[in-house]
Amino acid sequence: MDAQVPRRPVRATAASVVALAAPLMLAHLTEPLIGLVDTAVIGRLGEVHLLGAVAIGAVLFDMLFWGLGSLRMSTAGLTAQAHGAGDDREVARALARAFLLAAALGCALIALQRPIMAATFALMDASPAVTAAARDYVAVRIWSGPFALANYAVLGSLIGRGRTDLGLVVQVGLNLTKVAATLLFVSGLRWGVAGAAFATLVAEALGLAGGIWVLRRAGALPRGVSWTEIMDAAALRRMLAVNRDVAIRTVALLSAFAFFTSQGARAGDVTLAANAVLYNLFLFGSYFLDGFATAAEQLCGQALGARDEGGFRRVVRLTLNLSVAVGAAVWLGAWFGGARFIDAVSTSAAVRDAAKAFLPYAALTPLVGAAAFTFDGVYVGATWTAAMRNLMLAALAIYLGVYYGAHAMSGAWSNEGLWLAFLVFLAVRGLGQGLLYRRLARSSFATV
């Protein structure tokens, strides 16, 4: 560490936490725009199979990039700790290593595109027309992998430095570029699904260029870092271990969401549609809760790097209290306004009735899940990723156990049992992390 640079202890207040969280909340709220534009533009081509192809491609890349999104979290946590320690050179090294890993993983996706497509299309079992169009989409978009993952590294580095404002600029710029490119290549040049994929490729590449420009303007590019420093064996092992743990945790989380959808489908089309409508309430709450989780990543990582135990515990209290308050606000809004939301989203009387019957469960999800979101950020910032991984796997097992237990007792597949199991899953995650938190904190600060 640079001996002349002092550590940077945390001076967290509710206002400073909100200032960190708000830009990422706004960035998250722009995400639905991307899917909406893709659907609208491709839908106006008038060929149903093209919409199916884009939907399949979107599912594939959501799974791939959500799983590899561990790169953003690991970069944020490691950067925040180095920033708090006053080790600006390690901040630069962390970004350089993240770029290296992004390039390696992105090239691996390109090299493995044939087996990836074969497995995806076999699982989806779509019509030949949809599969052929999806193949065209994936064959183009897969080349965006290195750029998309490098953008995760840029965002993680900005978050770790506490510059979520710049992260907002980069993310919104990328999303707007994607919208403009989609309109140009699909509506303007009529390139079909390949045009939609090429728009994403162009947007990710330009987004990376913009991110690098932002880093350069902020004086945050990894200048003068030698290859020997980047390839430090201990640092690489730590980064890879953190990425591995977060990736496993993310796959388990996605599995829980996929199970929820698949079991809703088992109950019939009306139940599936009703659950899809209600699930948006959870997603809406998660956009805000993710912002506080991101603030916890940066501030807890900085406090740990600065050896500021008091600041660390103050951050946990602040972010947890704010998350619970927002979760409660979303719950109240859903409780009183959920019926009107359901009527606005669906025109089917059967779907409306089913959704309103299960609204009380869906309305609770942001409140019950508030602690889990917050502690995810705390654990990432402190790089307690092995514990986070294990707790997620345990919560997934309990979730499945509750659902199948409810089935065994009732003798029928119950959507009520599914929602109850999902609430238990959210609650167990937050409770488990909360119970383990104090012991992990004592251990981390006792070793410094």
Tab-separated table of C-alpha atoms in Angstrom:
chain	number	residue	atom	x	y	z
A	1	MET	CA	0.000	0.000	0.000
A	2	ASP	CA	1.179	3.575	-0.643
A	3	ALA	CA	2.540	4.593	2.760
A	4	GLN	CA	1.883	8.305	2.164
A	5	VAL	CA	-1.837	7.843	1.525
A	6	PRO	CA	-4.041	7.757	4.642
A	7	ARG	CA	-6.856	5.326	5.066
A	8	ARG	CA	-10.315	6.595	4.216
A	9	PRO	CA	-12.716	5.906	7.117
A	10	VAL	CA	-16.441	6.058	6.447
A	11	ARG	CA	-18.560	9.045	7.459
A	12	ALA	CA	-21.950	7.547	6.606
A	13	THR	CA	-25.257	9.326	7.100
A	14	ALA	CA	-28.724	8.584	5.788
A	15	ALA	CA	-28.232	11.361	3.227
A	16	SER	CA	-24.895	9.980	1.997
A	17	VAL	CA	-26.355	6.473	1.675
A	18	VAL	CA	-29.286	7.781	-0.360
A	19	ALA	CA	-26.898	9.836	-2.495
A	20	LEU	CA	-24.985	6.659	-3.341
A	21	ALA	CA	-28.101	4.539	-3.854
A	22	ALA	CA	-30.237	6.937	-5.908
A	23	PRO	CA	-28.186	6.929	-9.157
A	24	LEU	CA	-28.257	3.133	-9.332
A	25	MET	CA	-31.991	3.106	-8.612
A	26	LEU	CA	-32.508	5.419	-11.590
A	27	ALA	CA	-30.240	3.269	-13.752
A	28	HIS	CA	-32.227	0.143	-12.818
A	29	LEU	CA	-35.488	1.875	-13.722
A	30	THR	CA	-34.245	2.362	-17.312
A	31	GLU	CA	-33.716	-1.384	-17.784
A	32	PRO	CA	-37.358	-2.295	-18.601
A	33	LEU	CA	-37.209	0.243	-21.438
A	34	ILE	CA	-34.765	-1.982	-23.327
A	35	GLY	CA	-36.999	-5.038	-23.398
A	36	LEU	CA	-40.014	-2.893	-24.241
A	37	VAL	CA	-38.268	-1.319	-27.245
A	38	ASP	CA	-37.027	-4.699	-28.525
A	39	THR	CA	-40.508	-6.177	-28.245
A	40	ALA	CA	-42.227	-3.191	-29.856
A	41	VAL	CA	-39.776	-2.835	-32.752
A	42	ILE	CA	-39.594	-6.546	-33.571
A	43	GLY	CA	-43.344	-6.891	-33.051
A	44	ARG	CA	-44.023	-4.264	-35.694
A	45	LEU	CA	-42.286	-6.437	-38.303
A	46	GLY	CA	-45.462	-8.533	-38.234
A	47	GLU	CA	-43.844	-11.965	-37.940
A	48	VAL	CA	-44.705	-13.819	-34.737
A	49	HIS	CA	-41.728	-16.192	-34.865
A	50	LEU	CA	-39.318	-13.249	-34.699
A	51	LEU	CA	-40.727	-12.187	-31.324
A	52	GLY	CA	-40.271	-15.731	-30.065
A	53	ALA	CA	-36.688	-15.746	-31.308
A	54	VAL	CA	-35.815	-12.531	-29.467
A	55	ALA	CA	-37.509	-13.851	-26.319
A	56	ILE	CA	-35.419	-17.035	-26.393
A	57	GLY	CA	-32.245	-15.064	-27.067
A	58	ALA	CA	-33.034	-12.672	-24.225
A	59	VAL	CA	-33.515	-15.564	-21.787
A	60	LEU	CA	-30.197	-17.105	-22.842
A	61	PHE	CA	-28.200	-13.903	-22.428
A	62	ASP	CA	-29.982	-12.953	-19.216
A	63	MET	CA	-28.863	-16.280	-17.754
A	64	LEU	CA	-25.299	-15.944	-19.064
A	65	PHE	CA	-24.769	-12.328	-18.077
A	66	TRP	CA	-26.609	-12.572	-14.756
A	67	GLY	CA	-24.340	-15.464	-13.844
A	68	LEU	CA	-21.221	-13.648	-14.985
A	69	GLY	CA	-22.454	-10.445	-13.330
A	70	SER	CA	-20.348	-11.646	-10.406
A	71	LEU	CA	-17.579	-9.667	-12.118
A	72	ARG	CA	-19.312	-6.392	-11.262
A	73	MET	CA	-19.813	-7.360	-7.624
A	74	SER	CA	-16.309	-8.719	-7.090
A	75	THR	CA	-14.751	-5.644	-8.706
A	76	ALA	CA	-16.893	-3.343	-6.538
A	77	GLY	CA	-16.034	-5.165	-3.306
A	78	LEU	CA	-12.295	-5.438	-3.950
A	79	THR	CA	-12.098	-1.852	-5.227
A	80	ALA	CA	-14.005	-0.475	-2.226
A	81	GLN	CA	-11.650	-2.227	0.198
A	82	ALA	CA	-8.566	-0.915	-1.595
A	83	HIS	CA	-10.122	2.559	-1.759
A	84	GLY	CA	-10.834	2.528	1.968
A	85	ALA	CA	-7.276	1.417	2.676
A	86	GLY	CA	-5.958	4.368	0.671
A	87	ASP	CA	-4.270	1.960	-1.747
A	88	ASP	CA	-4.998	3.663	-5.056
A	89	ARG	CA	-2.536	1.454	-6.888
A	90	GLU	CA	-4.469	-1.663	-5.821
A	91	VAL	CA	-7.649	0.054	-7.024
A	92	ALA	CA	-6.002	0.295	-10.451
A	93	ARG	CA	-4.771	-3.306	-10.278
A	94	ALA	CA	-8.277	-4.540	-9.402
A	95	LEU	CA	-9.702	-2.885	-12.513
A	96	ALA	CA	-6.913	-4.226	-14.711
A	97	ARG	CA	-7.514	-7.773	-13.430
A	98	ALA	CA	-11.259	-7.347	-13.972
A	99	PHE	CA	-10.645	-6.308	-17.591
A	100	LEU	CA	-8.423	-9.355	-18.063
A	101	LEU	CA	-11.082	-11.697	-16.662
A	102	ALA	CA	-13.795	-10.017	-18.773
A	103	ALA	CA	-11.764	-10.606	-21.928
A	104	ALA	CA	-11.104	-14.246	-21.021
A	105	LEU	CA	-14.737	-15.018	-20.148
A	106	GLY	CA	-16.083	-13.134	-23.169
A	107	CYS	CA	-13.787	-15.017	-25.545
A	108	ALA	CA	-14.825	-18.294	-23.879
A	109	LEU	CA	-18.479	-17.512	-24.626
A	110	ILE	CA	-17.642	-16.888	-28.281
A	111	ALA	CA	-15.624	-20.111	-28.518
A	112	LEU	CA	-18.420	-22.124	-26.872
A	113	GLN	CA	-21.311	-20.589	-28.807
A	114	ARG	CA	-22.233	-23.806	-30.652
A	115	PRO	CA	-22.742	-25.989	-27.550
A	116	ILE	CA	-24.426	-23.062	-25.773
A	117	MET	CA	-26.925	-22.697	-28.613
A	118	ALA	CA	-27.443	-26.455	-28.918
A	119	ALA	CA	-28.259	-26.815	-25.207
A	120	THR	CA	-30.536	-23.751	-25.172
A	121	PHE	CA	-32.549	-24.699	-28.243
A	122	ALA	CA	-32.926	-28.290	-27.083
A	123	LEU	CA	-34.273	-27.078	-23.753
A	124	MET	CA	-36.664	-24.543	-25.311
A	125	ASP	CA	-37.957	-26.971	-27.959
A	126	ALA	CA	-39.379	-24.115	-30.033
A	127	SER	CA	-40.682	-24.341	-33.603
A	128	PRO	CA	-38.144	-24.609	-36.454
A	129	ALA	CA	-38.895	-21.044	-37.555
A	130	VAL	CA	-38.326	-19.615	-34.065
A	131	THR	CA	-35.185	-21.699	-33.566
A	132	ALA	CA	-33.688	-20.603	-36.894
A	133	ALA	CA	-34.309	-16.922	-36.150
A	134	ALA	CA	-32.997	-17.325	-32.576
A	135	ARG	CA	-29.832	-18.886	-33.970
A	136	ASP	CA	-29.282	-15.779	-36.119
A	137	TYR	CA	-29.823	-13.557	-33.083
A	138	VAL	CA	-27.473	-15.467	-30.784
A	139	ALA	CA	-24.749	-15.851	-33.437
A	140	VAL	CA	-24.454	-12.061	-33.630
A	141	ARG	CA	-25.065	-11.042	-30.027
A	142	ILE	CA	-22.579	-13.547	-28.574
A	143	TRP	CA	-19.792	-11.283	-29.879
A	144	SER	CA	-20.938	-8.601	-27.427
A	145	GLY	CA	-19.747	-10.815	-24.532
A	146	PRO	CA	-16.277	-9.295	-24.006
A	147	PHE	CA	-17.696	-5.756	-24.175
A	148	ALA	CA	-20.639	-6.508	-21.856
A	149	LEU	CA	-18.389	-8.101	-19.238
A	150	ALA	CA	-15.857	-5.274	-19.478
A	151	ASN	CA	-18.757	-2.879	-18.842
A	152	TYR	CA	-19.451	-4.824	-15.633
A	153	ALA	CA	-15.841	-4.196	-14.648
A	154	VAL	CA	-16.180	-0.458	-15.350
A	155	LEU	CA	-19.386	-0.218	-13.319
A	156	GLY	CA	-17.914	-2.252	-10.447
A	157	SER	CA	-14.859	-0.001	-10.322
A	158	LEU	CA	-16.993	3.155	-10.266
A	159	ILE	CA	-19.230	1.734	-7.523
A	160	GLY	CA	-16.217	0.660	-5.475
A	161	ARG	CA	-14.859	4.214	-5.656
A	162	GLY	CA	-18.210	5.615	-4.525
A	163	ARG	CA	-18.913	7.205	-7.936
A	164	THR	CA	-22.396	5.835	-8.533
A	165	ASP	CA	-23.220	9.148	-10.218
A	166	LEU	CA	-20.766	8.296	-12.974
A	167	GLY	CA	-22.128	4.751	-12.999
A	168	LEU	CA	-25.563	6.217	-13.751
A	169	VAL	CA	-24.129	8.216	-16.661
A	170	VAL	CA	-22.465	5.123	-18.131
A	171	GLN	CA	-25.524	2.858	-17.720
A	172	VAL	CA	-28.079	5.338	-19.036
A	173	GLY	CA	-25.799	6.189	-21.948
A	174	LEU	CA	-25.456	2.502	-22.802
A	175	ASN	CA	-29.222	1.930	-22.599
A	176	LEU	CA	-30.082	4.949	-24.739
A	177	THR	CA	-27.498	3.881	-27.310
A	178	LYS	CA	-29.111	0.446	-27.400
A	179	VAL	CA	-32.546	1.975	-28.038
A	180	ALA	CA	-31.249	4.227	-30.821
A	181	ALA	CA	-29.281	1.404	-32.464
A	182	THR	CA	-32.296	-0.928	-32.348
A	183	LEU	CA	-34.487	1.660	-34.039
A	184	LEU	CA	-31.810	2.216	-36.701
A	185	PHE	CA	-30.944	-1.388	-37.520
A	186	VAL	CA	-34.406	-2.933	-37.174
A	187	SER	CA	-36.910	-0.211	-38.076
A	188	GLY	CA	-34.633	1.790	-40.355
A	189	LEU	CA	-32.432	-0.761	-42.126
A	190	ARG	CA	-34.871	-3.684	-41.690
A	191	TRP	CA	-32.187	-6.148	-40.558
A	192	GLY	CA	-34.676	-8.155	-38.483
A	193	VAL	CA	-33.552	-10.099	-35.404
A	194	ALA	CA	-29.929	-9.919	-36.528
A	195	GLY	CA	-30.312	-6.137	-36.431
A	196	ALA	CA	-31.575	-6.280	-32.842
A	197	ALA	CA	-28.574	-8.396	-31.868
A	198	PHE	CA	-26.166	-6.124	-33.753
A	199	ALA	CA	-27.685	-3.127	-31.956
A	200	THR	CA	-26.757	-4.709	-28.623
A	201	LEU	CA	-23.231	-5.448	-29.868
A	202	VAL	CA	-22.736	-1.857	-31.020
A	203	ALA	CA	-24.244	-0.443	-27.812
A	204	GLU	CA	-22.007	-2.569	-25.557
A	205	ALA	CA	-18.904	-1.596	-27.556
A	206	LEU	CA	-19.766	2.106	-27.518
A	207	GLY	CA	-20.781	1.810	-23.864
A	208	LEU	CA	-17.333	0.444	-23.047
A	209	ALA	CA	-15.680	3.266	-24.962
A	210	GLY	CA	-17.800	5.736	-23.017
A	211	GLY	CA	-17.001	4.002	-19.728
A	212	ILE	CA	-13.280	4.149	-20.429
A	213	TRP	CA	-13.626	7.848	-21.305
A	214	VAL	CA	-15.436	8.446	-17.993
A	215	LEU	CA	-12.735	6.567	-16.091
A	216	ARG	CA	-10.061	8.582	-17.877
A	217	ARG	CA	-11.762	11.886	-17.076
A	218	ALA	CA	-12.033	10.799	-13.442
A	219	GLY	CA	-8.341	9.865	-13.384
A	220	ALA	CA	-9.300	6.260	-12.684
A	221	LEU	CA	-7.788	4.300	-15.577
A	222	PRO	CA	-5.230	1.659	-14.540
A	223	ARG	CA	-2.187	3.518	-15.847
A	224	GLY	CA	1.320	2.261	-15.242
A	225	VAL	CA	0.239	-1.095	-13.793
A	226	SER	CA	2.719	-3.761	-14.821
A	227	TRP	CA	1.807	-7.199	-16.116
A	228	THR	CA	3.603	-8.697	-13.106
A	229	GLU	CA	1.321	-6.762	-10.727
A	230	ILE	CA	-1.792	-7.796	-12.627
A	231	MET	CA	-0.791	-11.449	-12.583
A	232	ASP	CA	-0.022	-11.541	-8.843
A	233	ALA	CA	-0.993	-15.111	-7.932
A	234	ALA	CA	-2.560	-14.371	-4.528
A	235	ALA	CA	-4.626	-11.455	-5.834
A	236	LEU	CA	-5.824	-13.453	-8.843
A	237	ARG	CA	-6.816	-16.388	-6.646
A	238	ARG	CA	-8.788	-14.073	-4.380
A	239	MET	CA	-10.570	-12.416	-7.308
A	240	LEU	CA	-11.401	-15.758	-8.917
A	241	ALA	CA	-12.663	-17.177	-5.603
A	242	VAL	CA	-14.952	-14.185	-5.051
A	243	ASN	CA	-16.267	-14.454	-8.625
A	244	ARG	CA	-16.836	-18.193	-8.252
A	245	ASP	CA	-18.781	-17.783	-5.008
A	246	VAL	CA	-20.954	-14.953	-6.333
A	247	ALA	CA	-21.604	-16.828	-9.592
A	248	ILE	CA	-22.793	-19.925	-7.699
A	249	ARG	CA	-24.980	-17.737	-5.494
A	250	THR	CA	-26.454	-16.042	-8.575
A	251	VAL	CA	-27.199	-19.340	-10.321
A	252	ALA	CA	-28.979	-20.535	-7.167
A	253	LEU	CA	-30.998	-17.302	-7.082
A	254	LEU	CA	-31.947	-17.646	-10.759
A	255	SER	CA	-32.918	-21.258	-10.107
A	256	ALA	CA	-35.310	-20.103	-7.394
A	257	PHE	CA	-36.922	-17.609	-9.796
A	258	ALA	CA	-37.107	-20.207	-12.586
A	259	PHE	CA	-38.705	-22.736	-10.218
A	260	PHE	CA	-41.317	-20.155	-9.226
A	261	THR	CA	-42.212	-19.611	-12.895
A	262	SER	CA	-42.251	-23.300	-13.793
A	263	GLN	CA	-44.507	-24.234	-10.865
A	264	GLY	CA	-46.874	-21.407	-11.765
A	265	ALA	CA	-47.058	-22.873	-15.269
A	266	ARG	CA	-47.909	-26.266	-13.764
A	267	ALA	CA	-51.004	-24.688	-12.216
A	268	GLY	CA	-52.312	-23.508	-15.601
A	269	ASP	CA	-52.182	-20.557	-17.969
A	270	VAL	CA	-54.327	-18.274	-15.798
A	271	THR	CA	-52.198	-18.840	-12.709
A	272	LEU	CA	-49.005	-18.419	-14.737
A	273	ALA	CA	-50.242	-15.102	-16.132
A	274	ALA	CA	-51.445	-13.899	-12.714
A	275	ASN	CA	-48.081	-14.703	-11.134
A	276	ALA	CA	-46.285	-12.887	-13.959
A	277	VAL	CA	-48.369	-9.765	-13.284
A	278	LEU	CA	-47.733	-9.936	-9.539
A	279	TYR	CA	-44.035	-10.651	-9.949
A	280	ASN	CA	-43.658	-7.120	-11.289
A	281	LEU	CA	-44.383	-5.814	-7.791
A	282	PHE	CA	-41.354	-7.704	-6.503
A	283	LEU	CA	-39.237	-6.423	-9.415
A	284	PHE	CA	-40.353	-2.842	-8.803
A	285	GLY	CA	-39.351	-3.050	-5.155
A	286	SER	CA	-36.060	-4.715	-6.064
A	287	TYR	CA	-35.008	-1.727	-8.205
A	288	PHE	CA	-34.983	0.428	-5.055
A	289	LEU	CA	-33.608	-2.230	-2.701
A	290	ASP	CA	-30.743	-2.919	-5.124
A	291	GLY	CA	-29.726	0.716	-4.796
A	292	PHE	CA	-29.242	0.379	-1.040
A	293	ALA	CA	-27.450	-2.943	-1.534
A	294	THR	CA	-25.036	-1.162	-3.884
A	295	ALA	CA	-24.454	1.580	-1.319
A	296	ALA	CA	-23.702	-1.114	1.266
A	297	GLU	CA	-21.191	-2.722	-1.126
A	298	GLN	CA	-19.175	0.461	-1.448
A	299	LEU	CA	-19.414	1.757	2.106
A	300	CYS	CA	-18.875	-1.594	3.869
A	301	GLY	CA	-15.943	-2.408	1.587
A	302	GLN	CA	-14.443	1.032	2.226
A	303	ALA	CA	-14.918	0.706	5.992
A	304	LEU	CA	-13.307	-2.724	6.043
A	305	GLY	CA	-10.366	-1.480	3.982
A	306	ALA	CA	-9.993	1.508	6.323
A	307	ARG	CA	-10.221	-0.807	9.396
A	308	ASP	CA	-13.160	1.320	10.552
A	309	GLU	CA	-15.310	-1.124	12.527
A	310	GLY	CA	-17.596	1.552	13.926
A	311	GLY	CA	-18.204	2.951	10.458
A	312	PHE	CA	-18.869	-0.547	9.125
A	313	ARG	CA	-21.554	-1.286	11.709
A	314	ARG	CA	-23.096	2.162	11.226
A	315	VAL	CA	-23.389	1.535	7.476
A	316	VAL	CA	-25.106	-1.810	8.078
A	317	ARG	CA	-27.650	-0.193	10.404
A	318	LEU	CA	-28.335	2.705	8.053
A	319	THR	CA	-28.734	0.656	4.877
A	320	LEU	CA	-30.846	-1.966	6.654
A	321	ASN	CA	-33.182	0.660	8.144
A	322	LEU	CA	-33.554	2.469	4.820
A	323	SER	CA	-34.206	-0.786	2.941
A	324	VAL	CA	-36.885	-1.857	5.414
A	325	ALA	CA	-38.506	1.585	5.185
A	326	VAL	CA	-38.604	1.412	1.377
A	327	GLY	CA	-39.828	-2.186	1.482
A	328	ALA	CA	-42.641	-1.121	3.817
A	329	ALA	CA	-43.552	1.785	1.522
A	330	VAL	CA	-43.749	-0.497	-1.520
A	331	TRP	CA	-45.815	-2.980	0.502
A	332	LEU	CA	-48.310	-0.285	1.480
A	333	GLY	CA	-48.448	1.020	-2.083
A	334	ALA	CA	-49.093	-2.484	-3.427
A	335	TRP	CA	-51.673	-3.195	-0.735
A	336	PHE	CA	-53.730	-0.088	-1.500
A	337	GLY	CA	-52.993	0.345	-5.215
A	338	GLY	CA	-52.285	-3.212	-6.342
A	339	ALA	CA	-55.795	-3.900	-7.613
A	340	ARG	CA	-55.659	-0.858	-9.904
A	341	PHE	CA	-52.217	-1.958	-11.130
A	342	ILE	CA	-53.574	-5.431	-11.946
A	343	ASP	CA	-56.527	-3.963	-13.860
A	344	ALA	CA	-54.176	-1.738	-15.849
A	345	VAL	CA	-51.808	-4.567	-16.797
A	346	SER	CA	-54.328	-7.292	-17.709
A	347	THR	CA	-57.648	-7.204	-19.550
A	348	SER	CA	-58.538	-10.820	-18.729
A	349	ALA	CA	-61.158	-11.129	-15.999
A	350	ALA	CA	-59.836	-14.546	-14.967
A	351	VAL	CA	-56.262	-13.305	-14.678
A	352	ARG	CA	-57.381	-10.210	-12.775
A	353	ASP	CA	-59.334	-12.287	-10.259
A	354	ALA	CA	-56.468	-14.750	-9.751
A	355	ALA	CA	-53.902	-11.960	-9.352
A	356	LYS	CA	-56.041	-10.119	-6.796
A	357	ALA	CA	-56.451	-13.336	-4.799
A	358	PHE	CA	-52.678	-13.628	-4.359
A	359	LEU	CA	-51.926	-9.887	-4.136
A	360	PRO	CA	-51.420	-9.978	-0.315
A	361	TYR	CA	-48.504	-12.396	-0.761
A	362	ALA	CA	-46.896	-10.495	-3.639
A	363	ALA	CA	-47.246	-7.171	-1.810
A	364	LEU	CA	-45.165	-8.525	1.072
A	365	THR	CA	-42.152	-9.555	-1.034
A	366	PRO	CA	-40.259	-6.197	-0.975
A	367	LEU	CA	-40.703	-5.886	2.799
A	368	VAL	CA	-39.820	-9.506	3.599
A	369	GLY	CA	-36.865	-9.397	1.188
A	370	ALA	CA	-35.436	-6.050	2.341
A	371	ALA	CA	-32.887	-7.576	4.738
A	372	ALA	CA	-31.701	-10.101	2.129
A	373	PHE	CA	-30.976	-7.325	-0.389
A	374	THR	CA	-29.109	-5.234	2.183
A	375	PHE	CA	-26.991	-8.084	3.496
A	376	ASP	CA	-26.129	-9.153	-0.055
A	377	GLY	CA	-24.496	-5.737	-0.433
A	378	VAL	CA	-22.780	-5.997	2.957
A	379	TYR	CA	-21.397	-9.454	2.195
A	380	VAL	CA	-20.175	-8.436	-1.276
A	381	GLY	CA	-18.462	-5.309	0.070
A	382	ALA	CA	-16.780	-7.321	2.813
A	383	THR	CA	-16.067	-10.167	0.329
A	384	TRP	CA	-17.740	-12.700	2.624
A	385	THR	CA	-18.795	-14.415	-0.554
A	386	ALA	CA	-18.282	-18.032	0.547
A	387	ALA	CA	-20.732	-17.480	3.417
A	388	MET	CA	-23.167	-15.702	1.084
A	389	ARG	CA	-22.976	-18.619	-1.359
A	390	ASN	CA	-23.619	-21.226	1.350
A	391	LEU	CA	-26.520	-19.289	2.850
A	392	MET	CA	-28.129	-18.906	-0.577
A	393	LEU	CA	-27.866	-22.658	-1.230
A	394	ALA	CA	-29.382	-23.373	2.196
A	395	ALA	CA	-32.245	-20.919	1.535
A	396	LEU	CA	-32.911	-22.553	-1.832
A	397	ALA	CA	-33.121	-25.983	-0.177
A	398	ILE	CA	-35.548	-24.643	2.445
A	399	TYR	CA	-37.631	-22.963	-0.268
A	400	LEU	CA	-38.008	-26.239	-2.158
A	401	GLY	CA	-38.655	-28.110	1.082
A	402	VAL	CA	-41.450	-25.736	2.114
A	403	TYR	CA	-43.097	-25.944	-1.297
A	404	TYR	CA	-42.988	-29.729	-1.549
A	405	GLY	CA	-43.976	-29.998	2.120
A	406	ALA	CA	-47.059	-27.871	1.439
A	407	HIS	CA	-47.856	-30.117	-1.502
A	408	ALA	CA	-47.515	-33.249	0.627
A	409	MET	CA	-49.868	-31.875	3.269
A	410	SER	CA	-52.512	-30.588	0.867
A	411	GLY	CA	-52.204	-33.313	-1.747
A	412	ALA	CA	-52.340	-30.710	-4.521
A	413	TRP	CA	-50.023	-28.225	-6.218
A	414	SER	CA	-51.045	-24.967	-4.565
A	415	ASN	CA	-50.196	-21.508	-5.833
A	416	GLU	CA	-50.707	-20.281	-2.287
A	417	GLY	CA	-48.034	-22.761	-1.183
A	418	LEU	CA	-45.747	-21.439	-3.921
A	419	TRP	CA	-46.070	-17.833	-2.766
A	420	LEU	CA	-45.595	-18.836	0.878
A	421	ALA	CA	-42.451	-20.790	-0.043
A	422	PHE	CA	-41.133	-17.769	-1.961
A	423	LEU	CA	-41.699	-15.510	1.053
A	424	VAL	CA	-39.922	-18.041	3.278
A	425	PHE	CA	-37.023	-18.075	0.790
A	426	LEU	CA	-36.652	-14.287	1.009
A	427	ALA	CA	-37.004	-14.241	4.794
A	428	VAL	CA	-34.552	-17.094	5.405
A	429	ARG	CA	-31.898	-15.410	3.289
A	430	GLY	CA	-32.070	-12.187	5.290
A	431	LEU	CA	-32.348	-13.969	8.642
A	432	GLY	CA	-29.416	-16.270	7.963
A	433	GLN	CA	-27.175	-13.449	6.818
A	434	GLY	CA	-28.227	-11.323	9.783
A	435	LEU	CA	-27.441	-14.067	12.297
A	436	LEU	CA	-24.012	-14.753	10.776
A	437	TYR	CA	-23.133	-11.102	10.251
A	438	ARG	CA	-21.843	-10.322	13.755
A	439	ARG	CA	-19.522	-13.306	13.868
A	440	LEU	CA	-18.105	-12.512	10.421
A	441	ALA	CA	-17.614	-8.863	11.366
A	442	ARG	CA	-15.784	-9.763	14.603
A	443	SER	CA	-13.553	-12.151	12.668
A	444	SER	CA	-12.767	-9.651	9.910
A	445	PHE	CA	-11.845	-6.791	12.226
A	446	ALA	CA	-10.006	-9.058	14.692
A	447	THR	CA	-7.503	-9.998	11.966
A	448	VAL	CA	-6.463	-6.455	11.126
